[in-house]
Every structure is written in structure tokens, then in C-alpha cells.
XYZ file of C-alpha atoms in Angstrom:
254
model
C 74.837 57.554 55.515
C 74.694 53.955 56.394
C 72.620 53.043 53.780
C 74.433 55.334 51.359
C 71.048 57.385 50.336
C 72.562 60.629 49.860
C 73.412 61.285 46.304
C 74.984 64.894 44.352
C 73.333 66.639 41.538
C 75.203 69.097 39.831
C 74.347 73.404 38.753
C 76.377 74.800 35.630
C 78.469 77.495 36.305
C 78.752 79.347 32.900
C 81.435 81.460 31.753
C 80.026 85.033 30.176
C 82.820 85.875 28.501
C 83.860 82.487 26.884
C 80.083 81.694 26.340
C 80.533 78.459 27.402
C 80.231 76.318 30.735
C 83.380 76.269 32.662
C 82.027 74.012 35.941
C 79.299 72.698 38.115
C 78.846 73.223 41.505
C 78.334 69.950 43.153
C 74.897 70.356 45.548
C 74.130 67.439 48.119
C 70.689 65.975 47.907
C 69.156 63.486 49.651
C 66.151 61.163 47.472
C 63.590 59.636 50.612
C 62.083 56.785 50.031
C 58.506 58.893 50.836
C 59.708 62.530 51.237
C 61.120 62.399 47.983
C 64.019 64.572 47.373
C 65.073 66.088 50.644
C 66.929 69.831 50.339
C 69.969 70.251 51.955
C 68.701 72.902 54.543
C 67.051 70.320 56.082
C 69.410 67.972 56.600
C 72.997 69.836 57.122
C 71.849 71.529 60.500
C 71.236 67.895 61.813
C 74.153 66.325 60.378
C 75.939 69.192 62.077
C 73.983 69.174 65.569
C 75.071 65.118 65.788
C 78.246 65.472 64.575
C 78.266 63.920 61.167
C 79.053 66.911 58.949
C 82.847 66.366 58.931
C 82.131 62.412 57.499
C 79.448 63.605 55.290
C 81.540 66.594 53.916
C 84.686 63.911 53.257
C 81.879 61.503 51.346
C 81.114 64.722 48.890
C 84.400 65.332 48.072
C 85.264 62.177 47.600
C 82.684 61.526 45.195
C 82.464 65.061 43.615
C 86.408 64.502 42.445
C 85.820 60.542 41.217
C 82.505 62.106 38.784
C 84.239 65.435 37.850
C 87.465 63.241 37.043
C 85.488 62.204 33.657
C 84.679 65.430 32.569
C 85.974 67.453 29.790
C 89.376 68.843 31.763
C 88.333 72.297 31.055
C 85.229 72.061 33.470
C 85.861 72.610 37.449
C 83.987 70.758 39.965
C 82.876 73.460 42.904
C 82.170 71.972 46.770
C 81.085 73.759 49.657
C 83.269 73.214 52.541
C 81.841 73.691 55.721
C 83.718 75.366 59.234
C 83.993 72.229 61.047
C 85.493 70.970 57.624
C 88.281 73.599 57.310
C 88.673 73.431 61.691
C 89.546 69.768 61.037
C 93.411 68.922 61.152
C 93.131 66.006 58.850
C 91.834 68.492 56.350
C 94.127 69.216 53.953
C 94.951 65.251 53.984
C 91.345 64.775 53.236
C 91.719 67.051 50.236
C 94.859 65.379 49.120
C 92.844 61.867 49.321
C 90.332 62.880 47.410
C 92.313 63.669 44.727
C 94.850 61.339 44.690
C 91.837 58.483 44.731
C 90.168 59.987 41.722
C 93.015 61.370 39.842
C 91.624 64.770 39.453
C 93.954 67.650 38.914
C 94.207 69.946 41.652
C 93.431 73.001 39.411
C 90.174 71.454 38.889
C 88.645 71.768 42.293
C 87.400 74.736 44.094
C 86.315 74.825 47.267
C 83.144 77.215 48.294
C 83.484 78.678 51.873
C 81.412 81.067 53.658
C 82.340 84.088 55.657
C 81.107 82.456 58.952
C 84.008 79.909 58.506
C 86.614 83.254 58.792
C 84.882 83.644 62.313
C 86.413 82.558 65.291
C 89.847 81.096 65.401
C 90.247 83.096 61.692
C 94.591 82.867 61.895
C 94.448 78.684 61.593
C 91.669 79.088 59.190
C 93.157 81.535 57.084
C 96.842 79.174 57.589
C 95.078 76.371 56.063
C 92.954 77.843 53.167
C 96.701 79.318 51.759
C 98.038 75.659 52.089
C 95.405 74.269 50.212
C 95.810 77.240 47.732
C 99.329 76.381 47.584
C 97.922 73.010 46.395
C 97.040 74.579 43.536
C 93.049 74.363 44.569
C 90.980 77.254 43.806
C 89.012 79.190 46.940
C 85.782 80.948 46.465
C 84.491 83.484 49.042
C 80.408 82.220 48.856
C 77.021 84.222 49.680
C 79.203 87.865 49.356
C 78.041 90.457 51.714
C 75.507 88.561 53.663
C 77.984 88.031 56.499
C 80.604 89.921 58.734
C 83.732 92.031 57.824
C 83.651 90.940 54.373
C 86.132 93.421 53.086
C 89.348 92.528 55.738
C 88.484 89.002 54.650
C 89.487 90.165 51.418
C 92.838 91.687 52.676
C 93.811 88.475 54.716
C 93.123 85.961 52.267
C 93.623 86.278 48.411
C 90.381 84.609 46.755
C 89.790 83.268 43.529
C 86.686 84.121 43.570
C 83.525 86.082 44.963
C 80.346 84.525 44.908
C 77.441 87.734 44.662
C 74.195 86.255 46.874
C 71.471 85.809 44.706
C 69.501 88.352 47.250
C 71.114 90.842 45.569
C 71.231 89.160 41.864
C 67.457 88.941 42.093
C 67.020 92.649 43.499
C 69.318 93.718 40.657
C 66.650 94.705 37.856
C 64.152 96.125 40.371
C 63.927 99.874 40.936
C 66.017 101.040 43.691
C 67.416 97.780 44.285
C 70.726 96.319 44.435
C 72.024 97.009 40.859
C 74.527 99.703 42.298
C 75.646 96.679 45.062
C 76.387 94.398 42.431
C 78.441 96.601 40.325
C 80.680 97.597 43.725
C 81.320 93.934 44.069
C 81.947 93.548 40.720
C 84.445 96.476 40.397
C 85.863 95.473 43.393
C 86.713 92.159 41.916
C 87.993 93.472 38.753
C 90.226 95.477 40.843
C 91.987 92.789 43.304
C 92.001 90.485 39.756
C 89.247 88.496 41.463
C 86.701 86.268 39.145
C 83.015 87.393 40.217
C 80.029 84.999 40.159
C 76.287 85.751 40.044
C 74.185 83.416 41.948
C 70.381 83.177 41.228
C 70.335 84.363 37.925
C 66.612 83.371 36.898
C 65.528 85.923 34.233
C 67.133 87.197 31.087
C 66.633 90.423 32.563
C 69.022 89.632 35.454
C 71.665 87.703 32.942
C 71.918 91.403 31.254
C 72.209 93.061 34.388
C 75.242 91.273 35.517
C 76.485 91.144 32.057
C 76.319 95.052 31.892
C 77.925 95.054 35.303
C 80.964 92.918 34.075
C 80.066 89.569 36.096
C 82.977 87.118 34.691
C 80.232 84.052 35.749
C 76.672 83.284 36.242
C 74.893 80.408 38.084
C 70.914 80.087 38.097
C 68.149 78.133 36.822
C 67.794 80.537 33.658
C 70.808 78.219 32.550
C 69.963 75.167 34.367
C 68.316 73.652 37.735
C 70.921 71.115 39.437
C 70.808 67.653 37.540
C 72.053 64.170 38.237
C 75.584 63.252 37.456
C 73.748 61.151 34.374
C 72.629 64.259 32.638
C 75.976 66.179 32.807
C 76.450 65.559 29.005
C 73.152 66.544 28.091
C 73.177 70.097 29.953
C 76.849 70.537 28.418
C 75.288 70.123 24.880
C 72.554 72.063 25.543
C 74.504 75.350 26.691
C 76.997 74.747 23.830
C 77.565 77.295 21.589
C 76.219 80.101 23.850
C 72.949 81.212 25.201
C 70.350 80.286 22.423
C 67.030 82.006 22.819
C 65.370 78.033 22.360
C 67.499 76.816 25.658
C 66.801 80.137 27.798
C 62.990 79.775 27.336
C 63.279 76.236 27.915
C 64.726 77.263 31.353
C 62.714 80.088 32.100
C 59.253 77.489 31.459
C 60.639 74.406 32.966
């Protein structure tokens, strides 16, 4: 952090209905000088053992809002928030920083939480996630049904969104697998008016799957792997005007 090594790349989320990309997740990444690009699961558990997550977290939001800021305004930035994060009074002032500094509209900015960040003292958590919302920030539910209680998390909080594991996107085509999960998530979502999200979505196979299911979104490296803030424009132009059979091969084989 001191030498300011860490660095964001950025995963399309695409839009199934408009055909189009509507946002990027922003993913932290950290490029060593001989490890090369270091994931995050290596890292975050450290940064969180010593105490740094709650700087780190602030740093990625910061500069998530000033690179999304000079997007297209259609296109939400997405950042994971962590427990500690959302535990943290100064929160909410954090958030409001963030976007005041980089001029981004609140609309613009969704925040990815997990279901292990509803455990424990859930009422403050729960208090502050409706007065960001009231913000006008969007909140996304991540990993769906990996964790705990994920259905009363649904009737104490109102979500934007629900973000289907890729365990179960990738199981999806398979026979016996978790095609029937998927489309009780999705119809769940279409029922409480909540936009669904496929994570992992690798194969055209799986894109029809959760097409035929009525996913609203899809994230994966079928449409993309995570890129540099440089090559934003580039991905954007490549996914415009829907899913041509010359860019989905070009995922699938690089």
C-alpha cells in the first residue's frame, strides 16, 4: 500500500435483455515485481488478519468512482464491500467521499456484499446498507446461496440485486445439476422485482441456460476476463451490438 502497487482491473457485466454492457465489476489485483499478478485470495485474508482491509477497501472505492466517473453514464461501476467495511462508522462518510471526490452519480455505484457480512450484529448492518440505499446506491446480495439464511436476508433488506454463484452457473448445463437451482433464484427474483446476475458464465451453453431461465445479467469470461482500466473502451466496442459469434469464440479460445 505504501508503495501504491495494488492496481483494479475491471469484468463486464452485460445486460441480456438490452444486449449491451451495462457495468464492470471493479476486481483488486495486485502486479509483483516477481510473482507477477497476485489474485486477490491471496492477499485479502492478510490485509484482513493485520488490519488493513478497511484502508485498502476506502483506496478501491476511491479509485473505482474517479475511473468509472469517465465512462459512458449508462455503465455502473460494481465494488465488493467487505464486513469490517460496512461495521465501520465512518462508512457511509467514506461512501459519500468517494463520490463527492470523483463526481460520480450515486446511481452509478453498487456495492457487492456477501451474506457473511448479515452475520453477527445484522440490525446495524442492515441500518446502514438502507442509508446508503437511501443514497441512492445500488446493493447487490453476492455468491447467492453459498451462505446462511439467505432467504430472511431477503425479507430484512430489499436488494437490487442477486448475484447466482458461479458453482451453480457452471453446474447448470450438466445432467442433474443445478439448472432447477438457478431457475428458483431466478423466479424468486422476478418475483420480489429483484435484477438476477449469473456469475461464471464460461460456455455458450451456460449463456443459454441462464438466458432460458430469465437471468436479467451475466458476468464470465465467455464475455470477457477482467482488463485494465486502459482497455475499458476496447471491451465496450467489442461487446457492442450484441453477442457476435466472432467475439464469443474469441473468448471461449483466449
Amino acid at each position: 500500500m505504501d508503495k501504491d502497487e495494488f492496481t483494479l482491473f475491471y469484468q463486464p457485466i452485460y445486460d441480456l435483455r438490452m444486449d449491451r454492457v451495462s457495468g464492470f465489476e471493479a476486481l483488486l489485483r495486485w502486479p509483483h515485481p516477481k510473482r507477477g499478478l497476485v489474485p486477490p485470495d491471496q492477499f485479502i485474508p492478510i490485509a484482513e488478519d493485520i488490519g488493513l482491509i478497511t484502508p485498502l477497501g476506502e483506496w478501491v472505492l476511491n479509485r473505482a468512482c474517479e475511473q468509472a466517473a469517465g465512462w459512458p453514464s449508462e455503465l455502473k461501476i460494481a465494488v465488493n464491500v467487505s464486513a469490517t467495511q460496512i461495521r465501520d462508522p465512518r462508512f457511509a462518510e467514506v461512501i459519500a467521499n468517494a463520490l463527492d471526490a470523483s463526481t460520480l452519480a450515486p446511481h452509478r455505484l453498487e456495492l457487492e456484499i456477501t451474506e457473511s457480512v448479515l452475520l453477527g450484529n445484522s440490525a446495524e448492518t442492515v441500518a446502514t446498507l438502507h442509508k446508503l440505499k437511501a443514497q441512492g446506491l445500488s446493493i447487490a446480495l453476492d455468491d447467492f446461496g453459498t451462505g446462511y439464511s439467505s432467504l430472511s436476508y431477503l425479507r430484512s433488506f430489499p436488494f437490487d440485486k442477486l448475484k447466482i454463484d458461479q458453482s451453480f452457473v457452471r453446474d447448470a448445463t450438466a445432467t442433474n445439476g443445478s439448472k432447477l437451482i438457478v431457475r428458483a433464484i431466478t423466479s424468486l427474483g422476478k418475483s420480489l422485482g429483484i435484477t438476477i446476475t449469473a456469475e461464471g458464465v464460461e460456455t455458450i451453453e451456460q449463456l443459454d441456460q441462464i438466458r432460458a431461465e430469465g437471468c436479467n445479467e451475466a458476468q464470465g469470461f465467455l464475455f470477457s476476463r477482467p482488463v485494465p482500466a486502459t482497455e475499458i473502451a476496447s471491451t465496450i466496442l467489442n461487446l457492442r451490438g450484441g453477442l457476435a459469434r466472432r467475439h464469443l469464440s474469441g473468448a471461449m479460445t483466449g
